[in-house]
mmCIF file of C-alpha atoms in Angstrom:
data_model
loop_
_atom_site.group_PDB
_atom_site.id
_atom_site.type_symbol
_atom_site.label_atom_id
_atom_site.label_comp_id
_atom_site.label_asym_id
_atom_site.label_seq_id
_atom_site.Cartn_x
_atom_site.Cartn_y
_atom_site.Cartn_z
ATOM 1 C CA MET A 1 0.000 0.000 0.000
ATOM 2 C CA ARG A 2 2.809 2.385 0.908
ATOM 3 C CA HIS A 3 4.591 1.662 -2.389
ATOM 4 C CA GLN A 4 1.355 2.295 -4.338
ATOM 5 C CA LEU A 5 0.879 5.639 -2.595
ATOM 6 C CA SER A 6 4.441 6.797 -3.310
ATOM 7 C CA SER A 7 4.131 5.693 -6.963
ATOM 8 C CA CYS A 8 0.889 7.620 -7.255
ATOM 9 C CA LEU A 9 2.435 10.743 -5.730
ATOM 10 C CA SER A 10 5.449 10.630 -8.051
ATOM 11 C CA LEU A 11 3.157 10.326 -11.076
ATOM 12 C CA LEU A 12 1.047 13.227 -9.877
ATOM 13 C CA LEU A 13 4.164 15.355 -9.497
ATOM 14 C CA ALA A 14 5.181 14.484 -13.067
ATOM 15 C CA VAL A 15 2.135 16.266 -14.453
ATOM 16 C CA ALA A 16 2.213 19.167 -12.023
ATOM 17 C CA GLY A 17 3.444 21.467 -14.806
ATOM 18 C CA THR A 18 0.142 21.321 -16.661
ATOM 19 C CA ARG A 19 -3.260 22.166 -15.274
ATOM 20 C CA GLY A 20 -6.451 20.389 -16.044
ATOM 21 C CA PHE A 21 -9.901 21.883 -16.084
ATOM 22 C CA VAL A 22 -13.080 21.155 -14.174
ATOM 23 C CA VAL A 23 -16.199 20.227 -16.135
ATOM 24 C CA PRO A 24 -19.094 22.424 -14.975
ATOM 25 C CA GLN A 25 -21.462 20.556 -12.671
ATOM 26 C CA GLY A 26 -25.126 20.175 -13.491
ATOM 27 C CA LEU A 27 -24.737 19.517 -17.224
ATOM 28 C CA PRO A 28 -27.458 17.240 -18.624
ATOM 29 C CA ASP A 29 -26.241 13.700 -19.275
ATOM 30 C CA GLY A 30 -24.561 13.736 -22.658
ATOM 31 C CA VAL A 31 -21.447 13.880 -24.801
ATOM 32 C CA TYR A 32 -19.715 17.277 -24.891
ATOM 33 C CA LEU A 33 -16.840 18.916 -26.711
ATOM 34 C CA PHE A 34 -14.583 21.282 -24.722
ATOM 35 C CA ASP A 35 -11.815 23.637 -25.873
ATOM 36 C CA PHE A 36 -9.367 24.214 -23.037
ATOM 37 C CA ASP A 37 -6.187 26.083 -22.203
ATOM 38 C CA PRO A 38 -3.651 23.755 -20.538
ATOM 39 C CA GLU A 39 -1.588 26.684 -19.243
ATOM 40 C CA SER A 40 -4.364 28.249 -17.185
ATOM 41 C CA GLY A 41 -6.526 25.170 -16.684
ATOM 42 C CA SER A 42 -9.586 26.963 -18.018
ATOM 43 C CA ILE A 43 -12.304 26.199 -20.530
ATOM 44 C CA ILE A 44 -12.062 28.560 -23.513
ATOM 45 C CA ASN A 45 -15.615 28.310 -24.922
ATOM 46 C CA GLU A 46 -18.976 27.052 -23.755
ATOM 47 C CA PRO A 47 -19.101 23.259 -24.094
ATOM 48 C CA GLN A 48 -20.712 22.022 -27.292
ATOM 49 C CA LEU A 49 -23.317 19.276 -26.779
ATOM 50 C CA LEU A 50 -22.729 16.473 -29.298
ATOM 51 C CA LYS A 51 -25.352 14.000 -28.044
ATOM 52 C CA TYR A 52 -27.846 13.678 -25.171
ATOM 53 C CA LEU A 53 -27.845 10.488 -23.125
ATOM 54 C CA THR A 54 -31.418 9.498 -22.433
ATOM 55 C CA PRO A 55 -32.505 7.453 -19.426
ATOM 56 C CA ALA A 56 -33.662 4.718 -21.817
ATOM 57 C CA ALA A 57 -31.610 1.583 -22.245
ATOM 58 C CA SER A 58 -27.989 2.113 -23.179
ATOM 59 C CA PRO A 59 -27.195 1.988 -26.874
ATOM 60 C CA ARG A 60 -25.744 -1.315 -27.998
ATOM 61 C CA PRO A 61 -22.463 -1.434 -29.877
ATOM 62 C CA PRO A 62 -22.514 -2.774 -33.427
ATOM 63 C CA LEU A 63 -22.023 -6.528 -33.850
ATOM 64 C CA HIS A 64 -18.636 -5.978 -35.449
ATOM 65 C CA SER A 65 -16.031 -3.597 -34.136
ATOM 66 C CA PRO A 66 -15.392 -0.763 -36.585
ATOM 67 C CA GLY A 67 -12.081 -1.200 -38.365
ATOM 68 C CA GLY A 68 -9.222 1.211 -38.433
ATOM 69 C CA GLY A 69 -7.682 3.150 -35.656
ATOM 70 C CA PRO A 70 -4.104 3.450 -34.565
ATOM 71 C CA GLU A 71 -1.934 0.558 -33.474
ATOM 72 C CA ALA A 72 -1.640 -0.234 -29.793
ATOM 73 C CA PRO A 73 1.030 1.779 -27.997
ATOM 74 C CA PRO A 74 4.312 0.017 -27.168
ATOM 75 C CA GLU A 75 3.873 0.857 -23.478
ATOM 76 C CA PRO A 76 0.843 1.961 -21.493
ATOM 77 C CA GLY A 77 1.935 5.518 -20.795
ATOM 78 C CA THR A 78 1.471 7.412 -17.560
ATOM 79 C CA LEU A 79 -1.207 6.413 -15.122
ATOM 80 C CA LEU A 80 -2.582 8.638 -12.383
ATOM 81 C CA ARG A 81 -4.424 6.701 -9.747
ATOM 82 C CA ARG A 82 -7.249 8.266 -7.824
ATOM 83 C CA ASP A 83 -8.867 6.316 -5.025
ATOM 84 C CA VAL A 84 -12.320 7.648 -5.878
ATOM 85 C CA PRO A 85 -15.032 5.095 -6.613
ATOM 86 C CA GLN A 86 -16.848 5.645 -9.882
ATOM 87 C CA PRO A 87 -20.634 5.799 -9.527
ATOM 88 C CA ARG A 88 -22.405 2.457 -9.762
ATOM 89 C CA GLY A 89 -23.734 1.650 -13.227
ATOM 90 C CA PHE A 90 -21.708 4.357 -14.970
ATOM 91 C CA ARG A 91 -19.474 1.968 -16.885
ATOM 92 C CA ARG A 92 -22.497 0.243 -18.392
ATOM 93 C CA ARG A 93 -23.831 3.631 -19.603
ATOM 94 C CA GLN A 94 -20.713 5.287 -20.982
ATOM 95 C CA ASP A 95 -18.863 2.414 -22.658
ATOM 96 C CA PRO A 96 -21.329 2.035 -25.578
ATOM 97 C CA VAL A 97 -21.381 5.780 -26.253
ATOM 98 C CA TRP A 98 -17.827 5.630 -27.644
ATOM 99 C CA TRP A 99 -19.172 3.409 -30.430
ATOM 100 C CA TYR A 100 -21.463 6.186 -31.640
ATOM 101 C CA LEU A 101 -19.043 9.099 -31.767
ATOM 102 C CA PRO A 102 -18.363 10.053 -35.387
ATOM 103 C CA LYS A 103 -15.108 8.263 -36.276
ATOM 104 C CA ASP A 104 -14.264 10.705 -39.043
ATOM 105 C CA THR A 105 -14.360 13.740 -36.740
ATOM 106 C CA GLN A 106 -10.958 15.321 -36.227
ATOM 107 C CA TYR A 107 -10.367 16.974 -32.840
ATOM 108 C CA PRO A 108 -7.718 19.721 -32.732
ATOM 109 C CA VAL A 109 -5.073 20.142 -30.062
ATOM 110 C CA ASN A 110 -6.391 21.085 -26.601
ATOM 111 C CA GLN A 111 -9.852 19.753 -27.273
ATOM 112 C CA ALA A 112 -11.639 17.168 -25.124
ATOM 113 C CA VAL A 113 -14.613 14.871 -25.629
ATOM 114 C CA VAL A 114 -16.401 14.374 -22.290
ATOM 115 C CA ILE A 115 -19.255 11.986 -21.504
ATOM 116 C CA THR A 116 -21.263 12.984 -18.422
ATOM 117 C CA TYR A 117 -23.731 10.767 -16.612
ATOM 118 C CA GLY A 118 -24.971 12.009 -13.249
ATOM 119 C CA SER A 119 -21.872 12.712 -11.172
ATOM 120 C CA ALA A 120 -19.596 10.586 -13.377
ATOM 121 C CA MET A 121 -17.668 11.334 -16.552
ATOM 122 C CA ALA A 122 -15.357 9.696 -19.072
ATOM 123 C CA TYR A 123 -13.111 11.702 -21.373
ATOM 124 C CA MET A 124 -10.514 11.893 -24.141
ATOM 125 C CA CYS A 125 -8.120 14.869 -24.332
ATOM 126 C CA ASN A 126 -6.047 15.581 -27.449
ATOM 127 C CA TRP A 127 -2.522 16.954 -26.912
ATOM 128 C CA ASP A 128 -1.226 16.512 -30.464
ATOM 129 C CA SER A 129 -0.321 19.599 -32.437
ATOM 130 C CA PHE A 130 -2.360 18.146 -35.293
ATOM 131 C CA THR A 131 -5.925 16.932 -35.343
ATOM 132 C CA ASN A 132 -6.667 13.560 -33.812
ATOM 133 C CA ARG A 133 -9.622 11.186 -33.810
ATOM 134 C CA CYS A 134 -11.406 9.563 -30.875
ATOM 135 C CA TRP A 135 -11.039 5.829 -31.477
ATOM 136 C CA THR A 136 -13.148 3.211 -29.664
ATOM 137 C CA LYS A 137 -10.172 0.840 -29.767
ATOM 138 C CA GLU A 138 -8.028 3.376 -27.903
ATOM 139 C CA TYR A 139 -10.708 4.014 -25.303
ATOM 140 C CA GLU A 140 -11.118 0.278 -24.665
ATOM 141 C CA GLU A 141 -7.371 -0.234 -24.305
ATOM 142 C CA ALA A 142 -6.914 2.804 -22.047
ATOM 143 C CA SER A 143 -9.884 1.718 -19.942
ATOM 144 C CA GLY A 144 -8.322 -1.735 -19.587
ATOM 145 C CA ILE A 145 -5.067 -0.176 -18.359
ATOM 146 C CA ILE A 146 -6.997 1.859 -15.789
ATOM 147 C CA ASP A 147 -8.975 -1.239 -14.731
ATOM 148 C CA VAL A 148 -5.779 -3.194 -14.040
ATOM 149 C CA ALA A 149 -3.979 -0.403 -12.190
ATOM 150 C CA CYS A 150 -6.921 1.222 -10.407
ATOM 151 C CA GLN A 151 -9.390 -1.668 -10.238
ATOM 152 C CA ASN A 152 -12.432 -1.473 -12.447
ATOM 153 C CA SER A 153 -14.430 0.338 -9.773
ATOM 154 C CA LEU A 154 -12.092 3.323 -9.291
ATOM 155 C CA THR A 155 -11.448 6.433 -11.341
ATOM 156 C CA GLY A 156 -8.188 6.961 -13.179
ATOM 157 C CA THR A 157 -6.377 8.599 -16.074
ATOM 158 C CA VAL A 158 -3.901 7.261 -18.596
ATOM 159 C CA TYR A 159 -1.760 9.367 -20.942
ATOM 160 C CA VAL A 160 -0.410 7.512 -23.976
ATOM 161 C CA ASP A 161 2.493 9.368 -25.542
ATOM 162 C CA ARG A 162 2.271 7.602 -28.890
ATOM 163 C CA TRP A 163 -1.322 8.763 -29.306
ATOM 164 C CA LYS A 164 -0.699 12.158 -27.646
ATOM 165 C CA LYS A 165 -3.973 11.666 -25.805
ATOM 166 C CA THR A 166 -5.301 11.227 -22.308
ATOM 167 C CA TYR A 167 -8.223 8.903 -21.639
ATOM 168 C CA GLY A 168 -9.874 8.690 -18.252
ATOM 169 C CA ARG A 169 -12.898 8.442 -16.035
ATOM 170 C CA ASP A 170 -13.666 10.555 -12.992
ATOM 171 C CA VAL A 171 -16.388 12.216 -10.962
ATOM 172 C CA ALA A 172 -17.849 15.718 -11.212
ATOM 173 C CA GLY A 173 -15.602 18.398 -9.749
ATOM 174 C CA ALA A 174 -12.301 16.639 -10.518
ATOM 175 C CA ASP A 175 -9.572 18.164 -12.690
ATOM 176 C CA ILE A 176 -9.388 16.347 -16.015
ATOM 177 C CA CYS A 177 -7.037 16.646 -18.994
ATOM 178 C CA LEU A 178 -4.020 17.093 -16.753
ATOM 179 C CA GLY A 179 -1.811 16.707 -19.778
ATOM 180 C CA PRO A 180 1.324 14.906 -20.759
ATOM 181 C CA PRO A 181 3.955 14.444 -18.086
ATOM 182 C CA ALA A 182 6.700 17.021 -17.893
ATOM 183 C CA PRO A 183 9.942 15.933 -19.569
ATOM 184 C CA ALA A 184 12.349 14.187 -17.248
ATOM 185 C CA VAL A 185 15.128 16.401 -15.944
ATOM 186 C CA GLU A 186 18.523 14.751 -15.981
ATOM 187 C CA SER A 187 20.770 15.427 -13.028
#
């Protein structure tokens, strides 16, 4: 336990140079697009609603996984562990939504796709200087990394350098899109 705590603290310190932003509370359940400034940790524009999540049954993913998407990263990236339980039933609601995001949509640097459901949220943040897509395959892999490191009932964030993206899940009021880790300083 002590080793896990010190590992978590060292990872948190690695991203201390960038600031995340807080998603406004009280948004209707849905999928939103945010433009953010990583220097100040602020949202630049009002969030754009891409899709409402209705209380009806969750959408079902297609029978066949859509093709394409980037290759898996050679290593998992940076993981920030947060010992905050995710709300019950959230995973069942937000996982299928990734299947319905437009795969041809390009998201520019410093833009985030955020799924909100009650007090819970899942997100993808783009750090690349070029446009980037939101791939279901990436979300599933990043979510698996978080599940292993943080248990599948806790919140967490993973930054994958090869994709230049952060994927995560958290609760309302938490900083998200903390950004890529600061470069290592050699001594």
